[in-house]
Structure formats: structure tokens, C-alpha cells
Short mmCIF file of C-alpha atoms in Angstrom, two decimals:
data_model
loop_
_atom_site.label_atom_id
_atom_site.label_comp_id
_atom_site.label_asym_id
_atom_site.label_seq_id
_atom_site.Cartn_x
_atom_site.Cartn_y
_atom_site.Cartn_z
CA MET H 114 52.80 49.37 234.05
CA ALA H 115 53.79 49.88 237.71
CA THR H 116 52.70 46.81 239.73
CA PHE H 117 50.80 47.59 243.24
CA LEU H 118 48.69 46.41 245.58
CA GLU H 119 44.76 47.52 246.13
CA ILE H 120 43.54 46.58 249.61
CA ALA H 121 39.75 47.68 251.26
CA LEU H 122 39.69 47.23 255.25
CA PHE H 123 36.21 47.73 255.96
CA GLY H 124 33.57 45.40 255.29
CA THR H 125 34.59 42.73 252.82
CA CYS H 126 38.64 42.84 253.35
CA ALA H 127 39.66 42.91 249.52
CA VAL H 128 43.24 42.62 248.43
CA ARG H 129 44.21 42.21 244.82
CA LEU H 130 47.55 42.66 242.54
CA LYS H 131 47.38 45.44 239.70
CA ALA H 132 49.70 44.35 237.03
CA ARG H 133 49.55 43.21 233.62
CA ASP H 134 46.36 41.31 235.10
CA THR H 135 44.66 41.54 238.23
CA ILE H 136 45.14 39.02 240.65
CA GLU H 137 42.44 38.36 243.31
CA ILE H 138 44.26 37.53 246.83
CA ARG H 139 41.63 34.91 248.49
CA GLY H 140 42.65 33.39 251.35
CA ALA H 141 41.49 34.63 254.98
CA LYS H 142 44.88 34.27 256.57
CA HIS H 143 46.61 35.42 253.51
CA ARG H 144 44.15 38.62 253.52
CA ALA H 145 44.76 39.19 257.39
CA LEU H 146 48.64 38.82 256.60
CA ILE H 147 48.88 41.55 254.22
CA ALA H 148 46.32 43.96 256.10
CA ILE H 149 48.69 43.50 259.03
CA LEU H 150 51.85 44.66 257.14
CA ALA H 151 49.59 47.42 255.48
CA THR H 152 48.75 48.97 259.05
CA ALA H 153 52.21 48.33 260.02
CA PRO H 154 54.96 51.34 260.88
CA MET H 155 56.83 51.28 257.76
CA GLY H 156 55.02 48.41 256.45
CA ARG H 157 57.11 45.85 258.59
CA ARG H 158 56.39 43.11 260.80
CA THR H 159 58.60 40.62 263.04
CA ARG H 160 58.20 36.81 262.32
CA THR H 161 57.34 36.23 265.79
CA PHE H 162 54.63 38.85 266.08
CA LEU H 163 52.76 37.32 262.96
CA GLN H 164 53.13 33.99 263.65
CA ASN H 165 51.50 34.53 267.43
CA THR H 166 48.54 36.56 266.15
CA LEU H 167 47.79 34.70 263.29
CA TRP H 168 48.26 31.05 264.35
CA GLY H 169 48.54 31.59 267.85
CA TYR H 170 50.85 29.85 270.45
CA SER H 171 50.86 26.65 269.67
CA GLY H 172 54.39 26.47 269.34
CA TYR H 173 57.61 28.42 267.58
CA ASP H 174 57.77 25.41 264.91
CA CYS H 175 54.19 25.11 264.02
CA GLY H 176 54.11 28.97 263.76
CA HIS H 177 56.86 29.36 261.58
CA GLN H 178 55.81 26.48 259.01
CA ASN H 179 52.50 28.03 259.12
CA LEU H 180 54.02 31.65 258.04
CA ARG H 181 56.59 30.29 255.87
CA ARG H 182 53.55 28.36 254.13
CA ALA H 183 51.38 31.19 253.45
CA LEU H 184 54.41 33.63 251.94
CA ALA H 185 55.26 30.40 249.91
CA ASP H 186 51.67 30.57 248.89
CA LEU H 187 51.55 34.41 247.73
CA ARG H 188 54.95 34.14 246.10
CA LYS H 189 53.33 31.03 243.77
CA LEU H 190 50.34 33.32 243.46
CA LEU H 191 52.09 36.55 242.78
CA GLY H 192 55.23 35.36 240.81
CA ARG H 193 57.63 37.41 240.11
CA GLU H 194 55.75 40.36 241.54
CA PHE H 195 56.09 39.10 245.05
CA ASP H 196 59.71 40.33 245.22
CA THR H 197 58.61 43.89 244.31
CA LEU H 198 55.94 44.00 247.12
CA PHE H 199 57.63 41.88 250.12
CA ARG H 200 60.83 41.79 251.73
CA THR H 201 61.06 38.72 253.87
CA THR H 202 64.29 38.16 256.15
CA ASN H 203 64.87 35.67 258.89
CA THR H 204 63.61 38.24 261.55
CA ASP H 205 60.84 40.22 260.20
CA VAL H 206 58.63 40.52 256.77
CA GLU H 207 58.33 43.96 255.11
CA LEU H 208 55.63 45.19 252.14
CA ASP H 209 56.56 48.23 250.37
CA LEU H 210 53.93 50.58 251.17
CA ALA H 211 54.75 52.76 247.96
CA ARG H 212 53.30 49.91 246.24
CA LEU H 213 50.30 50.00 248.31
CA ARG H 214 46.83 51.91 247.36
CA PHE H 215 44.24 51.38 250.13
CA ILE H 216 40.56 51.93 248.81
CA SER H 217 39.17 52.14 252.49
CA ASP H 218 35.70 53.32 252.76
CA PRO H 219 34.67 53.31 256.59
CA SER H 220 31.05 53.39 255.52
CA ALA H 221 30.99 50.21 254.12
CA GLY H 222 31.48 48.45 256.91
CA ALA H 223 33.63 47.13 260.41
CA PHE H 224 37.07 46.84 260.21
CA LEU H 225 38.06 43.41 258.63
CA GLU H 226 34.48 42.17 258.91
CA ASP H 227 34.56 39.40 256.87
CA LEU H 228 38.09 38.01 258.07
CA ASN H 229 36.95 35.07 259.93
CA VAL H 230 40.53 34.19 261.88
CA VAL H 231 39.34 32.73 265.37
CA GLU H 232 42.77 33.40 267.14
CA LYS H 233 42.59 35.51 270.32
CA ASP H 234 45.59 37.98 269.56
CA PHE H 235 44.17 38.64 265.83
CA ARG H 236 40.70 39.23 267.23
CA LYS H 237 41.98 41.78 269.89
CA TRP H 238 44.18 43.44 267.50
CA VAL H 239 41.46 44.13 265.44
CA ALA H 240 38.96 45.20 268.50
CA ALA H 241 41.59 47.92 269.30
CA ILE H 242 41.39 49.58 266.02
CA ARG H 243 37.81 49.56 265.43
CA GLU H 244 37.90 50.85 269.30
CA ASN H 245 39.78 54.20 268.12
CA PRO H 246 38.08 55.56 265.60
CA ALA H 247 40.95 58.05 265.45
CA GLN H 248 43.15 55.31 263.89
CA VAL H 249 40.49 54.50 261.31
CA LYS H 250 40.75 57.71 259.93
CA THR H 251 44.31 57.56 259.67
CA LEU H 252 44.36 54.38 257.69
CA CYS H 253 41.71 56.13 254.95
CA GLN H 254 43.93 58.89 255.05
CA SER H 255 47.62 57.69 255.41
CA MET H 256 48.28 57.27 251.73
CA PRO H 257 48.91 60.22 249.28
CA ALA H 258 45.72 61.91 247.77
CA ALA H 259 46.62 61.10 244.58
CA THR H 260 46.07 57.65 245.49
CA LEU H 261 43.08 57.66 247.29
CA ARG H 262 39.97 56.71 245.41
CA HIS H 263 37.38 59.06 243.86
CA SER H 264 35.14 57.59 241.42
CA ARG H 265 34.18 60.80 239.36
CA PRO H 266 35.83 63.67 237.58
CA SER H 267 36.01 66.74 239.33
CA VAL H 268 34.95 70.51 238.91
CA THR H 269 34.33 73.64 239.57
CA MET H 270 33.41 77.35 238.44
CA LEU H 271 34.93 80.14 240.06
CA PRO H 272 32.77 83.45 240.53
CA LEU H 273 33.42 85.28 237.23
CA GLY H 274 36.10 88.49 237.20
CA HIS H 275 35.67 92.27 236.43
CA LEU H 276 37.67 95.18 235.76
CA GLY H 277 37.18 97.94 238.49
CA ASP H 278 34.94 98.52 241.59
CA ASP H 279 31.39 97.68 239.84
CA PRO H 280 29.09 95.80 242.60
CA SER H 281 26.40 95.03 239.72
CA LEU H 282 29.19 93.06 237.76
CA LYS H 283 30.31 91.04 241.40
CA ALA H 284 27.07 90.19 241.78
CA LEU H 285 26.52 89.38 238.19
CA GLY H 286 29.75 87.12 238.36
CA ASP H 287 29.44 85.49 241.54
CA TRP H 288 25.55 84.58 240.64
CA ILE H 289 27.17 83.06 236.88
CA GLY H 290 29.80 80.73 239.05
CA GLU H 291 26.57 79.59 241.63
CA GLN H 292 23.97 79.04 238.67
CA ALA H 293 26.67 76.77 236.98
CA CYS H 294 27.67 74.42 239.94
CA ARG H 295 24.30 74.25 240.24
CA VAL H 296 23.35 72.96 236.80
CA LEU H 297 26.54 70.58 237.10
CA SER H 298 25.67 69.32 240.16
CA ARG H 299 22.63 67.54 238.95
CA SER H 300 25.23 65.49 236.63
CA ARG H 301 25.56 62.63 238.46
CA PHE H 302 29.03 61.62 236.76
CA LEU H 303 30.50 64.38 237.83
CA SER H 304 31.90 65.66 241.62
CA VAL H 305 31.26 69.38 241.85
CA ILE H 306 32.97 71.34 244.57
CA SER H 307 30.56 73.74 246.06
CA HIS H 308 30.23 77.24 244.47
CA LEU H 309 30.76 78.68 248.24
CA SER H 310 34.23 76.86 248.20
CA GLY H 311 35.15 78.55 244.95
CA ARG H 312 34.29 82.20 246.00
CA ALA H 313 36.34 81.71 249.19
CA MET H 314 39.56 80.25 246.53
CA ALA H 315 38.67 83.11 244.11
CA GLU H 316 39.23 85.76 246.94
CA LYS H 317 42.45 84.17 247.76
CA THR H 318 44.11 83.84 244.43
CA THR H 319 43.39 82.86 240.79
CA VAL H 320 46.04 81.04 240.28
CA VAL H 321 44.99 77.80 238.83
CA THR H 322 47.76 75.24 240.47
CA GLU H 323 46.46 76.62 243.50
CA VAL H 324 43.18 76.10 243.15
CA GLN H 325 43.98 72.53 242.20
CA LYS H 326 45.98 72.10 244.91
CA THR H 327 43.27 73.34 247.32
CA LEU H 328 40.22 72.32 246.00
CA GLY H 329 41.52 69.17 244.21
CA VAL H 330 39.78 69.81 241.14
CA ASP H 331 40.14 68.18 237.95
CA PHE H 332 38.60 70.82 236.11
CA LEU H 333 38.05 74.28 236.26
CA THR H 334 35.89 77.32 234.80
CA THR H 335 36.92 80.78 235.30
CA GLY H 336 36.30 84.02 233.54
CA PHE H 337 35.63 87.38 233.14
CA LEU H 338 32.81 90.38 232.79
CA ARG H 339 33.00 93.39 230.84
CA ARG H 340 31.05 96.08 229.74
CA SER H 341 30.19 96.83 226.07
CA ALA H 342 27.88 99.36 223.97
CA SER H 343 25.49 96.57 223.65
CA GLY H 344 25.80 94.91 227.22
CA ILE H 345 27.54 92.64 229.03
CA ILE H 346 29.84 90.46 227.69
CA CYS H 347 30.59 87.12 229.69
CA ASP H 348 34.02 85.62 228.30
CA ILE H 349 34.22 81.82 230.12
CA ASP H 350 37.21 79.55 230.08
CA PHE H 351 37.32 75.74 230.78
CA LEU H 352 40.37 74.49 231.92
CA ASP H 353 42.48 71.16 232.85
CA ALA H 354 43.34 72.19 236.31
CA GLN H 355 46.32 70.18 236.35
CA SER H 356 47.85 71.51 233.49
CA GLY H 357 46.32 75.33 233.32
CA GLN H 358 45.08 74.29 229.79
CA ILE H 359 42.60 76.28 228.61
CA LEU H 360 40.76 73.44 227.02
CA TRP H 361 37.81 75.70 225.35
CA ASN H 362 36.86 79.36 225.38
CA ARG H 363 33.11 80.53 225.20
CA ASN H 364 31.52 84.02 225.44
CA PHE H 365 28.03 85.56 225.47
CA GLN H 366 26.54 88.39 225.97
CA ILE H 367 23.49 89.81 228.56
CA ALA H 368 21.82 92.65 227.73
CA ASN H 369 21.76 94.33 231.03
CA MET H 370 20.81 92.76 234.33
CA SER H 371 16.82 92.24 233.53
CA TYR H 372 17.57 89.60 231.10
CA LEU H 373 18.99 87.37 233.77
CA ASP H 374 16.30 84.32 232.65
CA ASP H 375 18.34 84.74 229.17
CA ALA H 376 21.42 84.53 230.99
CA ALA H 377 20.30 81.06 232.80
CA THR H 378 19.77 79.48 229.42
CA GLN H 379 23.13 80.46 227.70
CA ILE H 380 24.70 79.37 231.67
CA GLU H 381 22.76 75.81 231.06
CA HIS H 382 24.36 75.32 227.65
CA VAL H 383 27.90 76.59 229.31
CA ALA H 384 27.30 73.31 231.49
CA ARG H 385 26.14 70.85 229.05
CA THR H 386 29.41 71.93 227.12
CA VAL H 387 31.45 71.27 229.91
CA ALA H 388 29.87 68.09 230.84
CA LYS H 389 30.49 66.68 227.73
CA SER H 390 33.71 67.77 227.30
CA ILE H 391 34.48 66.13 230.67
CA SER H 392 33.02 63.04 229.30
CA ASP H 393 34.90 63.51 226.19
CA THR H 394 38.25 63.66 227.69
CA ALA H 395 37.43 61.33 229.94
CA ILE H 396 36.79 58.58 226.76
CA ALA H 397 39.65 59.54 224.98
CA SER H 398 41.86 59.70 227.71
CA SER H 399 41.42 55.90 228.69
CA ARG H 400 40.80 54.81 224.89
CA MET H 401 44.80 55.51 224.79
CA GLN H 402 45.66 53.53 227.76
CA PRO H 403 45.86 49.97 229.03
CA LEU H 404 42.85 49.04 231.34
CA ASN H 405 45.21 49.10 234.08
CA ASP H 406 46.46 52.56 233.47
CA VAL H 407 43.23 54.36 233.38
CA SER H 408 42.27 56.30 236.37
CA ASP H 409 39.63 55.65 238.90
CA GLN H 410 38.05 58.52 238.04
CA ASN H 411 37.68 57.92 234.32
CA LEU H 412 36.61 54.57 234.87
CA LEU H 413 32.51 55.03 235.47
CA ILE H 414 31.87 57.97 233.05
CA SER H 415 34.06 56.25 230.27
CA GLY H 416 32.05 52.89 230.85
CA VAL H 417 28.81 54.93 230.98
CA GLY H 418 29.40 57.13 227.90
CA LEU H 419 30.69 54.47 225.47
CA MET H 420 27.61 52.15 226.92
CA HIS H 421 25.53 54.85 225.28
CA ARG H 422 27.54 55.03 222.28
CA ALA H 423 26.29 54.10 218.69
CA THR H 424 28.91 51.38 217.46
CA ILE H 425 29.27 47.96 218.99
CA ARG H 426 32.84 48.41 219.36
CA ASP H 427 31.89 50.87 222.07
CA PHE H 428 29.56 49.08 223.76
CA LEU H 429 31.40 46.12 224.13
CA LYS H 430 34.56 48.25 225.73
CA SER H 431 32.25 49.91 227.90
CA ARG H 432 31.83 46.53 229.74
CA ASP H 433 35.82 46.35 230.41
CA PHE H 434 35.64 49.36 232.37
CA LEU H 435 32.67 48.86 234.09
CA SER H 436 33.85 45.49 234.86
CA GLU H 437 37.33 47.24 236.32
CA ALA H 438 35.19 49.57 237.95
CA THR H 439 33.57 46.83 240.02
CA SER H 440 36.79 45.48 240.63
CA ARG H 441 38.50 48.77 241.77
CA LEU H 442 35.67 50.30 243.60
CA PRO H 443 33.85 46.75 245.06
CA ASN H 444 31.81 48.63 248.03
CA LEU H 445 30.47 51.45 245.55
CA ALA H 446 27.02 50.72 244.98
CA GLU H 447 26.69 52.53 241.83
CA THR H 448 29.52 50.67 239.75
CA HIS H 449 27.21 47.49 240.25
CA ALA H 450 24.26 49.32 239.16
CA TRP H 451 25.67 50.60 236.02
CA LEU H 452 27.17 46.96 235.12
CA ALA H 453 23.59 45.55 235.39
CA LYS H 454 22.06 48.47 233.23
CA TRP H 455 24.81 46.79 230.77
CA TYR H 456 23.11 43.57 230.36
CA VAL H 457 20.08 44.88 230.32
CA LEU H 458 20.73 46.82 227.10
CA ASN H 459 22.82 44.19 225.57
CA VAL H 460 19.58 41.89 225.57
CA MET H 461 17.78 44.84 224.41
CA LYS H 462 19.78 45.67 221.46
CA GLY H 463 19.71 41.83 220.54
CA TYR H 464 23.64 41.67 220.95
CA THR H 465 23.54 38.78 223.75
CA MET H 466 24.68 35.13 222.78
CA ASP H 467 22.70 33.96 226.36
CA GLN H 468 19.74 35.78 227.16
CA LYS H 469 19.17 33.76 230.44
CA ARG H 470 22.66 34.50 231.38
CA ASP H 471 22.35 38.16 230.82
CA THR H 472 19.51 38.17 232.81
CA GLN H 473 20.84 36.52 235.55
CA LEU H 474 23.40 38.69 235.55
CA ALA H 475 21.79 42.10 235.91
CA VAL H 476 19.72 40.46 238.64
CA ASP H 477 23.25 39.89 240.60
CA CYS H 478 24.57 43.15 239.67
CA THR H 479 21.47 44.94 241.41
CA ALA H 480 21.45 42.70 244.00
CA LYS H 481 24.98 43.67 244.79
CA ALA H 482 24.52 47.11 244.75
CA LEU H 483 21.69 46.92 246.69
CA ASP H 484 23.08 44.89 249.59
CA LEU H 485 25.57 47.53 249.44
CA ASP H 486 23.29 50.35 249.58
CA PRO H 487 19.69 49.83 250.40
CA GLU H 488 18.51 52.89 249.37
CA SER H 489 20.67 53.89 246.63
CA SER H 490 18.28 55.60 244.20
CA LEU H 491 20.45 54.71 241.24
CA SER H 492 20.64 51.21 242.12
CA LEU H 493 16.75 51.07 242.82
CA THR H 494 16.15 52.44 239.64
CA ILE H 495 18.32 49.90 237.77
CA ASP H 496 16.76 47.08 239.51
CA GLY H 497 13.16 48.27 238.65
CA PHE H 498 14.73 48.68 234.91
CA VAL H 499 15.79 44.84 235.09
CA HIS H 500 12.53 43.66 236.40
CA ASN H 501 10.72 45.74 233.66
CA ASN H 502 12.54 45.20 230.67
CA LEU H 503 13.97 41.67 231.63
CA VAL H 504 12.23 39.94 233.97
CA HIS H 505 8.80 41.59 232.85
CA ASP H 506 7.54 41.92 236.39
CA PHE H 507 6.10 45.36 236.08
CA SER H 508 4.87 44.90 240.06
CA THR H 509 7.83 45.08 241.11
CA ALA H 510 9.78 47.42 238.37
CA ASP H 511 6.84 49.78 239.59
CA LYS H 512 7.88 49.84 243.74
CA ARG H 513 11.47 50.05 242.57
CA PHE H 514 10.98 53.10 241.01
CA GLU H 515 8.58 54.39 243.68
CA THR H 516 11.10 53.98 246.24
CA ALA H 517 13.62 55.49 244.12
CA LEU H 518 11.53 58.67 243.96
CA ASP H 519 10.60 58.25 247.66
CA VAL H 520 14.70 58.28 248.59
CA ASN H 521 15.38 60.85 245.93
CA PRO H 522 12.13 62.83 244.28
CA ASN H 523 15.26 64.35 241.89
CA GLU H 524 16.55 60.95 240.55
CA SER H 525 15.82 61.71 236.73
CA LEU H 526 16.60 58.35 235.63
CA ALA H 527 13.91 56.96 238.07
CA TRP H 528 11.54 59.35 236.62
CA LEU H 529 13.06 58.10 232.89
CA LEU H 530 12.14 54.72 233.57
CA ARG H 531 9.02 55.27 235.28
CA GLY H 532 7.63 56.77 231.94
CA SER H 533 9.07 53.50 229.90
CA LEU H 534 6.83 51.60 232.25
CA LYS H 535 3.55 53.85 232.34
CA ALA H 536 3.67 53.57 228.33
CA PHE H 537 4.03 49.69 228.56
CA LEU H 538 1.07 49.80 231.04
CA ASN H 539 -0.74 51.78 228.43
CA ASP H 540 -1.00 54.64 230.74
CA GLY H 541 0.23 57.29 228.28
CA GLU H 542 -0.63 60.58 230.60
CA SER H 543 1.74 59.22 233.01
CA ALA H 544 4.40 57.96 230.69
CA VAL H 545 4.36 61.69 228.88
CA SER H 546 4.63 63.53 232.36
CA SER H 547 6.96 61.02 233.93
CA ASN H 548 9.48 61.78 230.75
CA GLN H 549 9.00 65.42 230.95
CA GLN H 550 9.96 65.80 234.58
CA ALA H 551 13.03 63.36 233.81
CA ARG H 552 14.17 66.19 231.09
CA LYS H 553 13.94 69.17 233.59
CA LEU H 554 16.05 67.01 236.21
CA SER H 555 18.49 65.77 233.88
CA PRO H 556 19.61 69.03 231.48
CA ILE H 557 23.14 67.85 231.02
CA ASP H 558 22.76 63.86 231.09
CA PRO H 559 25.63 62.64 228.38
CA PHE H 560 22.89 59.85 226.67
CA ASN H 561 20.03 62.62 226.00
CA TYR H 562 19.30 60.46 223.03
CA TYR H 563 17.91 57.79 225.32
CA TYR H 564 15.88 60.40 227.03
CA ASP H 565 14.52 61.10 223.38
CA SER H 566 13.95 57.99 222.44
CA LEU H 567 11.89 56.92 225.37
CA ALA H 568 9.47 60.38 225.00
CA SER H 569 9.03 59.08 221.32
CA THR H 570 7.73 55.77 223.02
CA ALA H 571 5.88 57.89 225.90
CA TYR H 572 4.08 60.00 223.26
CA ILE H 573 2.72 56.89 221.27
CA ALA H 574 1.24 55.47 224.41
CA ALA H 575 -0.70 58.90 224.66
CA ASP H 576 -1.60 59.08 220.93
CA ASP H 577 0.58 62.10 220.26
CA PHE H 578 2.56 60.50 216.95
CA GLU H 579 3.49 64.08 215.93
CA ASN H 580 5.44 64.39 219.17
CA ALA H 581 6.30 60.38 218.89
CA LEU H 582 8.08 61.66 215.69
CA VAL H 583 9.65 64.40 216.63
CA TYR H 584 11.45 63.01 219.56
CA ALA H 585 12.25 59.89 217.66
CA ASN H 586 13.71 61.61 214.79
CA ARG H 587 15.75 63.89 217.43
CA SER H 588 16.99 61.04 219.24
CA LEU H 589 18.27 59.13 215.83
CA ALA H 590 20.32 62.36 214.80
CA THR H 591 22.60 61.46 217.78
CA ASN H 592 22.22 57.91 217.54
CA ASP H 593 20.99 55.70 215.23
CA GLN H 594 21.58 52.42 216.57
CA HIS H 595 19.35 52.50 218.93
CA LEU H 596 16.85 49.69 217.96
CA SER H 597 13.76 51.34 219.65
CA THR H 598 14.33 54.54 218.39
CA HIS H 599 13.46 53.10 214.68
CA ARG H 600 10.69 51.27 216.08
CA ALA H 601 8.80 53.99 217.51
CA LYS H 602 9.59 56.39 214.05
CA ILE H 603 8.30 53.48 212.09
CA THR H 604 5.08 53.04 214.49
CA ALA H 605 4.37 57.10 214.67
CA LEU H 606 4.92 57.39 210.96
CA HIS H 607 2.39 54.20 210.36
CA PHE H 608 -0.24 55.87 212.59
CA MET H 609 0.00 59.19 210.60
CA ASP H 610 -0.82 57.73 207.88
CA ARG H 611 2.60 58.49 206.07
CA ARG H 612 3.02 55.33 205.25
CA GLU H 613 5.92 55.35 202.00
CA GLU H 614 8.17 57.46 205.16
CA ALA H 615 7.22 54.01 207.48
CA ARG H 616 8.51 51.91 204.63
CA THR H 617 11.55 53.70 204.42
CA ALA H 618 12.14 53.97 208.13
CA ALA H 619 11.85 50.02 207.99
CA GLU H 620 14.21 49.27 205.58
CA GLU H 621 16.74 51.82 207.48
CA LEU H 622 15.79 49.21 210.44
CA LEU H 623 16.43 46.21 208.35
CA ARG H 624 19.94 47.81 206.85
CA ILE H 625 20.94 47.84 210.36
CA TRP H 626 19.74 44.98 211.94
CA PRO H 627 18.88 42.55 208.48
CA SER H 628 17.86 39.23 211.05
CA TYR H 629 15.38 41.20 212.73
CA SER H 630 11.99 39.74 212.66
CA LEU H 631 8.47 40.53 214.14
CA GLN H 632 8.75 37.07 216.01
CA HIS H 633 11.96 38.32 217.52
CA TYR H 634 9.74 41.08 218.60
CA GLU H 635 6.99 39.30 219.98
CA ARG H 636 9.47 36.83 221.78
CA SER H 637 11.84 39.24 223.32
CA HIS H 638 9.69 42.46 224.27
CA PRO H 639 8.22 42.70 227.34
CA VAL H 640 4.63 44.17 226.04
CA SER H 641 4.30 42.76 222.60
CA GLN H 642 1.22 41.47 223.19
CA GLU H 643 -0.30 45.03 225.19
CA LYS H 644 -1.65 47.65 223.02
CA LEU H 645 1.65 49.31 222.82
CA GLY H 646 3.30 46.31 221.44
CA ARG H 647 0.42 45.22 218.89
CA ARG H 648 0.31 49.03 217.70
CA ALA H 649 4.68 48.45 216.92
CA LEU H 650 3.55 45.09 215.48
CA LYS H 651 1.05 46.27 213.20
CA ALA H 652 3.26 49.47 211.92
CA MET H 653 6.28 47.17 211.19
CA ALA H 654 4.08 44.27 209.34
CA ALA H 655 2.68 47.15 207.20
CA SER H 656 6.39 48.94 206.72
CA GLY H 657 7.79 45.56 205.47
CA ILE H 658 8.88 43.84 208.60
CA ASN H 659 8.12 40.30 208.45
#
């Protein structure tokens, strides 16, 4: 694979070699040296400039020795890759800019904020760049667009076309595109280009390569409207914007313009299919590549997607993707937040070999996420999840969920996990209403089984065992490897006096987790001694789990 250096210039100056293995460059002077070369014309500086800037005017021999030692350190650290990246002569040092990738984010902090290099010329050089916003912007944009970081696949839907000059079809085609973009924008895993941009683009051209080049999208939906004897037929194509390949086609019918509510349901179904297709495509692509070759926009969606799939193999693989995402995008709070969630689920699924360690790692990850962005609703939400399910600090968890919803009232995951907390606190009515709000705000979530699973728990807390069973079965139909869903099903069946079915459900749980026991539940679950937990214990014991 290609060898390159990644560098973040704002806030924490991070420099790492991306080759067969990732190598972090930690020395302050070594990172400063690379930053100076990375921002230089053609990537080249004279030895004299480097010596004086980084080591001061302590004499030629001293500065010469210090620079030579720093380059020797880098050669030892980087091995044979050093000569791929650097060219040194007796007069200057050059960094190959074609092998450099900026992951710069000016919102992460000041330029080279953490480099405590005290030499006067270095501080003057840093100050001059900080005082020139245009130069800072150039540093973020000096690499080709393909090498700049974006953490989500991007998509838009163009207005649907039509034949002739029918103003009602034109308005309908525009409305369908707008609705689809609105639904897609509810997914935190997609970057959705606005419908206004899509409309302006469609007025100029519908050539896929031009749309991709102008809007920078990875995927695109377009289509056509036509009248038939029974109404209006909508044909929609989903395309890979890079290749122009049609990945699938869907069509639906609208009886007439008075049936737009039915059309909205069909559009939501199309948006769900688009989101699932992008997720599946990202995961399939990532699985076939070495980790270092997986694109940035596929890392997070693959990591989160695999984290919520049924097999332990997928779950463990998801950690590799999420860890790589935190490495490549260290200043993006959500990468650390999702990794924290992985550690929570690792404990909850019973896979952990060291619960205390994984709990601390989860706490550390959310602390890092909130350090980077104290008002990240996702980070606040997952920090609440950690405190609720691992630390068992319900008061702090409740505060985190409430703060997340103050920041973003549409944070569906905060509503979902708040519902779980309310179930733990025996507030069944609030648990159900929070879960319903979460589902309303996240119609295209890639892990709907999890929403269904927590809905089942919420309905148990509300003494509505019939709905609890409905949602447990719906969740298990998608993912039958989620322990708490099996537990909810057993509990619902037991309290509906369907004891034989409850025993069958318990046998299914033990088939998947043969060593599972009541003692394990009492020891690990935060509400095993509360009303909800006592119900689960009673149901499992009566159904044959010892």
C-alpha cells in the first residue's frame, strides 16, 4: 500500500506514518520540524532555517548537530520509509508533499497549540501564521480535495425529472427530492447535500460525473415522473456517483396529487433503502481492504454498523474500524464517543475479559470526546450511557441525557437511552414516551433492532407485556444475538402466563449463551435489585435459567 504522513496542525499537532503499520511521531521538535516542512513552498527548507528556528542561535555546530540528530531519530523511527518521505542534502531538507495528508481542522484549536517549543524564531513563525487567517485557510485547503478528511459518505437526491411542460409534475418532482433529503438528513452517518444545491445542479445538468464533481457526493438518487391511467409513477435510481453505476431502481405510484401523505411514506421507505445500501456498501468495501486502505468516510459507518450486527466476529471487527477512526480523526468527538459505546456493549454482551478495564476505557473515551466538544449531543448521550449501564450512576446519566436534549432536542439516541434509564427507574410511562420519540426522530437508523429491543424493555416497565413481546420479536427477527432482548421476551411471556413459550425462549437464550446464569445477571446488571430486574429474575428462574 502507499506510504504517507498524516498531520493535524490545529490544537494537538498529530503526526503519524500510515504504512503497513501506523507509527506515531511524538517528539515536539520532530513534529515541529515536519510542520515547518509541510507548510513550506515545495516542502523544502534550508538547513540553516531549520537549525535557527528550532534550536536558536546557539552556534552553527550545535544547531547542525541537533538537526542531524533529529533527522537520525526520524530515520530510526520510520525505517526505510524515511527515504520515501524525505530528501536531504548538505544544504536543505525536503518533504514529499505528494505523500502528505492534512487532517487539519481550524476549529480544533490554535495553530500548533500544543507544541511547547520555546525558541524565539519558532514562536514568531507560529504567531505570524496565526495572525493571518487566509494563510491558515490555505493550510487546510492546500491538498487536493480527495485527500481532505470527511468522515461520512455524502449523498443527495436531485428533483425528479418529467417529460413536457407540466408544472404540477415539476412541483411534485421537486417536493419528492426535498422530502428525501430531509429524511436522509436525520441519519448521523450520512452527509446530505442540501436539496437547494441539488435543485440548482439539476437545472444545469444531470450528467452524473458533473454532479459528482460539483457537489462532491459519493452517492446520488435521481429519477423520473410519468403519468399513467391509474396515477403518477415515480421511478427512482440510486447511483454510485463516482462510476455512474445504477445500484438499484425503485418505483412507486401516487394515485393523484391529493395522496401526498401516502407518497411521503413511500419516500421514507426509499430513504431507508438508500441509507441501508450506503451502509452495506461501506461495510462490504471495508471488509475487502486492509485497514489502512479503508477510506475515512467508510471507517465510522462500518465501525458503527458492524458493532450492531449479530455475530461476535463483526462486533470485534468493528473495534478495529473505530480505533482507526480515532487515530485518523483524533479531533472528531464522535469517533471517541462511538468507541466508548463499543466498550459498553462489550461488557453488556458478556464478551469482556476485564470489565473494570473496559469500564475505565469507556469513561476515558467519552471524557476525550467531551474535551474536544463539550456540546456534542452524541458525546453527552454516550457518556450518559456509560454512567447508566457501567458506572451505575443514574443521577449523572440523567443529567447527561437532559443536557444532550437541551443541546439538540432531535438527538434520537438521547431519547432512546433516556427511555432505558426511565425503565430502570420504574417510570414506565416516561420510558415508553421517550422510546416513541426516539423512533419518530430516527426512521432510518441502521440499527433499528436496538430501538426495538429497548422499546420492549420500556413496555415491560409500563406493564404492557403484549407490546413488549411484539417489539422483542421484531428485534430478534433482525438480530437474535442481543442478550437483553431474549431476556425481555422471556419476561413478557412469563407475565402473560405463556409459561411454555417462556421456557422455549429461555432454552433459546441458553443455546446462544450456555453459561448464562441468574448470578451473572445479578452481578452485572445495574437494576437487578430494582422492580424491573426482579421481574426479569423471577421470569428467568421460572423458565429454567438457574
